[in-house]
Amino acid sequence: MSFIVESNSLERHKFRKMINKKNIIRVIVLFLAALFFAGYLYEEYQAKIYLDQVSGNQIMVNQVNYNYEIHGSGDYIVIVDGASGESLLHKQKLMEKFDGNARLFFYDRPGYGGTEGEYKTPREIAEDLHFMFRRFGWKMEFILVGEEYGSLVMQEYLNLYPDEVLGALFINPMGEMAGSEEIVRYRDIRTASFFSKEVLGAVGLPRLMQSSGILDFFDEVSLDNEEKEFHSNLRLTRSMMNIMKAELGYMETAEALPVKTNLLGENPLHLITSNRNMERFNQERYLGYSSDVETLIVQDSVSDVMLERPQDIASSLNGLIDKITRLSYRRK
């Protein structure tokens, strides 16, 4: 048996007194608090890294500082509006595939990217865009491209300012079925995992599991590793989930946005959708906007056309521009 030099029973008693159940619980609580705090800092830091990856110009319209970017050159201006949850990656994908005779105008809706401000309805955004374009001094003639929630904004623009629209490309449009039970089911599927992501996301757990490859919360999207990292990390931020909930919630409660038959006249309209969505969301009705229509059907498994099939959009858009060019020659 060995003895501690200069030790006595009193010191051993104090040591035993310190190592008790109450103090062990305190240490565990402090350790967990420190762990959660570290997780919170990790989440905030990582979210900022991905949210800050926004470049573009700024313009203030009706108390919203819109972030926008113009790509390419040509005779026409194409207004592009993406699906709920869109990001800089969506725009880059389309820019890489499109080389037509047009300028692509991208902007961030309030809550996305570099646009600061409160949520606005599709109609309010369409009105803001109209005011914005007048401030630019542009010739008020546009080609509209809108996917999913973005199709609501573009449809509102078309209904409000039909004389300014040379043609339109609707991708998986939803307006005809807004407020329906089918949209409620669609919203429930899109937001099913949000609660757990938000709760665990406060300490960065979903982000850590996604980045480390333990779980893939976005396995429905096929991207390469670098693109997948950007897409998933951005979509796991609370601010992104909040704006997605607001937009999908609007689609669930809004009144249907019906097609105004022959509003485009002979100006062309293209529709990109899948067989399943064509039936689910009554998308054939959008063909009633024009006497010159074309439909492209993608696989049912494609959930985000601009992200997964940008080449299809570029091809359809080029065809649309060719039709508009030929029509302009006939009208001269």
XYZ file of C-alpha atoms in Angstrom:
332
model
C 0.000 0.000 0.000
C 1.312 3.482 -0.898
C 0.484 6.748 0.772
C 0.173 10.274 -0.610
C 2.924 12.398 0.870
C 1.664 15.036 3.314
C -1.908 13.794 2.872
C -4.400 13.369 5.647
C -7.901 12.104 6.117
C -9.343 15.607 5.971
C -8.052 16.170 2.418
C -9.326 12.788 1.307
C -12.704 13.660 2.784
C -12.826 16.939 0.880
C -11.965 15.145 -2.388
C -14.686 12.568 -1.848
C -17.104 15.347 -0.976
C -16.393 17.132 -4.274
C -17.001 13.971 -6.347
C -20.676 13.485 -5.593
C -23.830 13.029 -7.598
C -24.832 16.673 -7.472
C -21.487 17.925 -8.744
C -21.365 15.261 -11.458
C -24.759 16.469 -12.731
C -23.465 20.050 -12.701
C -20.431 19.081 -14.763
C -22.587 17.185 -17.263
C -25.006 20.131 -17.575
C -22.131 22.570 -18.080
C -20.559 20.258 -20.649
C -23.832 19.943 -22.571
C -24.386 23.699 -22.413
C -20.901 24.291 -23.790
C -21.555 21.695 -26.502
C -24.833 23.313 -27.515
C -23.246 26.761 -27.517
C -20.422 25.500 -29.718
C -23.015 23.934 -32.026
C -24.923 27.221 -32.174
C -21.755 29.128 -33.100
C -20.933 26.501 -35.728
C -24.424 26.792 -37.235
C -24.361 30.595 -37.325
C -20.872 30.710 -38.816
C -21.555 28.105 -41.496
C -24.920 29.649 -42.413
C -23.287 33.045 -42.884
C -20.619 31.577 -45.159
C -23.226 30.260 -47.585
C -25.683 33.145 -47.281
C -22.925 35.653 -48.041
C -22.077 34.027 -51.390
C -24.211 36.499 -53.320
C -23.018 38.927 -55.949
C -25.087 41.451 -57.845
C -26.498 44.935 -58.046
C -28.926 46.582 -55.663
C -32.002 48.730 -56.252
C -34.552 49.948 -53.697
C -38.179 49.461 -54.722
C -41.103 49.943 -52.351
C -39.001 49.493 -49.189
C -37.232 46.389 -50.482
C -33.585 46.430 -51.525
C -33.645 43.999 -54.452
C -30.502 42.134 -55.477
C -30.296 41.502 -59.229
C -27.933 40.375 -61.969
C -27.985 40.578 -65.759
C -26.265 37.907 -67.847
C -25.486 37.834 -71.541
C -26.392 40.141 -74.398
C -28.978 40.268 -77.137
C -32.117 41.906 -78.451
C -34.481 40.541 -75.809
C -34.743 40.697 -72.022
C -35.734 37.481 -70.261
C -37.062 37.765 -66.698
C -36.214 34.568 -64.784
C -37.932 33.544 -61.543
C -37.216 30.207 -59.894
C -38.923 27.745 -57.579
C -39.289 28.053 -53.821
C -35.855 27.431 -52.321
C -33.928 28.692 -55.365
C -30.344 29.847 -54.948
C -27.358 31.241 -56.789
C -26.702 27.682 -58.013
C -29.971 27.670 -59.970
C -28.958 30.831 -61.815
C -25.455 29.601 -62.518
C -26.802 26.361 -63.989
C -29.027 28.217 -66.462
C -26.340 30.781 -67.333
C -23.934 27.970 -68.203
C -26.395 26.401 -70.656
C -27.939 29.471 -72.302
C -26.211 31.271 -75.160
C -29.191 32.726 -77.010
C -29.949 36.197 -78.352
C -31.133 37.643 -75.042
C -30.141 39.090 -71.701
C -31.165 37.018 -68.681
C -32.406 39.101 -65.756
C -32.153 37.322 -62.406
C -33.270 38.760 -59.095
C -33.742 37.564 -55.531
C -37.222 37.626 -54.079
C -37.459 39.173 -50.572
C -35.825 36.774 -48.105
C -33.496 35.193 -50.658
C -29.850 35.872 -51.337
C -28.993 39.556 -51.216
C -32.569 40.885 -51.117
C -33.524 42.161 -47.709
C -37.123 42.851 -46.742
C -40.361 41.261 -45.608
C -42.195 38.581 -47.558
C -44.266 39.854 -50.468
C -47.023 38.153 -52.448
C -46.460 37.250 -56.121
C -48.682 40.149 -57.208
C -46.738 42.634 -55.066
C -43.439 41.385 -56.500
C -44.794 41.640 -60.069
C -45.721 45.263 -59.394
C -42.260 45.920 -57.933
C -40.619 44.424 -61.020
C -42.718 46.613 -63.312
C -41.679 49.717 -61.370
C -38.047 48.535 -61.339
C -37.914 48.085 -65.117
C -39.313 51.564 -65.663
C -36.595 52.964 -63.432
C -34.011 51.145 -65.544
C -35.397 52.947 -68.598
C -35.854 49.657 -70.452
C -38.109 49.147 -73.417
C -41.070 47.476 -71.748
C -41.019 44.257 -73.736
C -40.085 41.046 -71.963
C -39.976 37.276 -72.150
C -41.106 35.676 -68.896
C -39.661 32.487 -67.385
C -41.086 31.188 -64.103
C -40.863 27.867 -62.279
C -43.246 26.706 -59.520
C -43.584 29.666 -57.093
C -41.775 31.833 -59.622
C -44.497 30.960 -62.134
C -47.007 32.701 -59.848
C -44.980 35.926 -60.037
C -44.639 35.669 -63.813
C -48.328 34.809 -64.239
C -49.287 37.843 -62.165
C -46.984 39.980 -64.337
C -48.593 38.610 -67.484
C -52.116 39.228 -66.169
C -51.248 42.774 -65.020
C -49.156 43.894 -68.007
C -49.995 41.667 -71.005
C -48.933 44.299 -73.547
C -45.356 44.086 -72.200
C -45.003 40.321 -72.706
C -43.534 38.995 -75.954
C -43.704 35.368 -74.845
C -43.618 33.163 -71.777
C -42.091 29.922 -70.537
C -43.911 28.340 -67.596
C -42.137 25.526 -65.754
C -44.309 23.388 -63.505
C -46.806 26.241 -62.944
C -49.069 26.132 -59.876
C -51.417 29.116 -60.128
C -54.486 27.268 -61.375
C -54.410 24.977 -58.325
C -53.434 27.481 -55.611
C -55.427 26.842 -52.438
C -56.427 23.320 -53.506
C -56.017 20.070 -51.568
C -53.353 19.017 -54.066
C -51.271 22.081 -53.187
C -51.749 21.307 -49.480
C -50.315 17.825 -50.089
C -47.503 19.330 -52.140
C -46.661 21.751 -49.333
C -46.761 19.011 -46.693
C -44.265 16.921 -48.654
C -41.927 19.870 -49.217
C -41.946 20.926 -45.554
C -42.269 17.531 -43.826
C -38.705 17.570 -42.464
C -38.579 21.253 -41.579
C -39.476 20.890 -37.888
C -36.658 18.478 -37.092
C -34.210 20.455 -39.248
C -35.080 23.675 -37.438
C -34.885 22.187 -33.929
C -31.657 20.276 -34.504
C -30.391 23.025 -36.785
C -30.134 25.409 -33.839
C -26.947 23.545 -32.897
C -25.847 22.591 -36.401
C -26.557 18.847 -36.223
C -28.269 18.454 -39.638
C -25.513 20.497 -41.286
C -22.820 18.427 -39.556
C -24.470 15.143 -40.586
C -24.973 16.353 -44.176
C -21.397 17.631 -44.547
C -19.871 14.515 -42.993
C -21.923 12.170 -45.184
C -23.799 10.518 -42.299
C -27.167 11.518 -43.793
C -28.267 13.102 -47.063
C -31.314 15.301 -46.538
C -31.485 16.119 -50.255
C -31.051 12.757 -51.916
C -33.819 13.588 -54.401
C -31.470 16.043 -56.147
C -28.641 14.686 -58.289
C -25.611 17.020 -58.177
C -21.871 16.650 -58.027
C -20.183 16.870 -54.621
C -19.308 20.558 -54.638
C -22.721 21.617 -55.924
C -24.477 19.313 -53.480
C -22.511 20.810 -50.590
C -23.546 24.344 -51.552
C -27.185 23.414 -52.205
C -27.671 21.438 -48.989
C -25.840 23.879 -46.711
C -27.831 26.804 -48.047
C -31.159 24.977 -47.779
C -30.415 23.997 -44.160
C -30.232 27.606 -42.972
C -33.186 28.758 -40.895
C -33.720 31.915 -42.957
C -34.068 29.813 -46.107
C -36.543 27.458 -44.461
C -38.552 30.416 -43.141
C -38.992 32.002 -46.570
C -39.809 28.632 -48.125
C -42.506 28.058 -45.505
C -43.936 31.507 -46.197
C -44.059 30.928 -49.956
C -45.452 27.412 -49.769
C -47.915 28.594 -47.141
C -49.131 31.290 -49.517
C -49.661 28.713 -52.255
C -51.713 26.659 -49.805
C -54.046 29.495 -48.765
C -54.193 31.755 -51.835
C -57.052 31.872 -54.263
C -56.534 30.157 -57.592
C -54.837 32.268 -60.252
C -56.792 31.365 -63.378
C -55.523 31.512 -66.928
C -56.987 34.353 -68.991
C -57.691 32.700 -72.310
C -55.832 34.059 -75.347
C -54.226 36.857 -73.305
C -50.970 36.413 -75.247
C -52.750 36.145 -78.579
C -50.254 34.808 -81.131
C -47.255 35.525 -78.897
C -45.759 32.107 -78.113
C -45.945 30.192 -74.848
C -43.921 27.119 -73.851
C -44.706 24.764 -70.994
C -42.200 22.456 -69.287
C -43.651 19.896 -66.897
C -43.953 16.174 -66.198
C -46.856 13.858 -66.943
C -47.617 13.579 -63.230
C -47.619 17.333 -62.601
C -49.546 18.077 -65.773
C -52.430 16.065 -64.326
C -52.007 17.012 -60.646
C -51.996 20.776 -61.228
C -54.213 21.163 -64.332
C -51.292 22.579 -66.267
C -52.841 22.046 -69.696
C -54.919 25.134 -68.985
C -51.837 27.334 -69.349
C -51.774 26.485 -73.036
C -54.938 28.576 -73.334
C -52.903 31.763 -72.971
C -51.701 31.606 -76.578
C -52.508 30.253 -80.024
C -48.837 29.267 -80.424
C -47.901 26.750 -77.737
C -45.346 24.013 -77.186
C -44.997 21.477 -74.372
C -41.891 19.679 -73.138
C -42.376 16.705 -70.814
C -39.554 15.763 -68.433
C -39.373 12.672 -66.230
C -41.639 12.557 -63.191
C -38.561 12.171 -60.983
C -37.361 15.690 -61.838
C -38.451 17.930 -58.972
C -36.509 21.111 -59.799
C -36.102 21.635 -63.541
C -33.878 24.721 -63.381
C -31.472 22.929 -61.060
C -31.587 19.449 -62.589
C -32.425 20.082 -66.272
C -31.182 23.590 -67.192
C -30.341 22.377 -70.702
C -34.046 21.723 -71.324
C -34.910 25.269 -70.279
C -32.142 26.731 -72.449
C -33.310 24.734 -75.470
C -36.966 25.662 -74.978
C -36.066 29.307 -74.386
C -34.000 29.445 -77.580
C -36.943 28.026 -79.500
C -39.232 30.612 -77.915
C -36.884 33.452 -78.895
C -36.718 32.169 -82.492
C -40.515 32.246 -82.693
C -40.634 35.789 -81.266
C -37.989 36.934 -83.769
C -39.895 35.495 -86.737
C -43.118 37.028 -85.465
C -41.489 40.449 -85.182
C -40.397 40.229 -88.837
C -43.946 39.401 -89.954
C -45.322 42.374 -88.047
C -42.983 44.883 -89.677
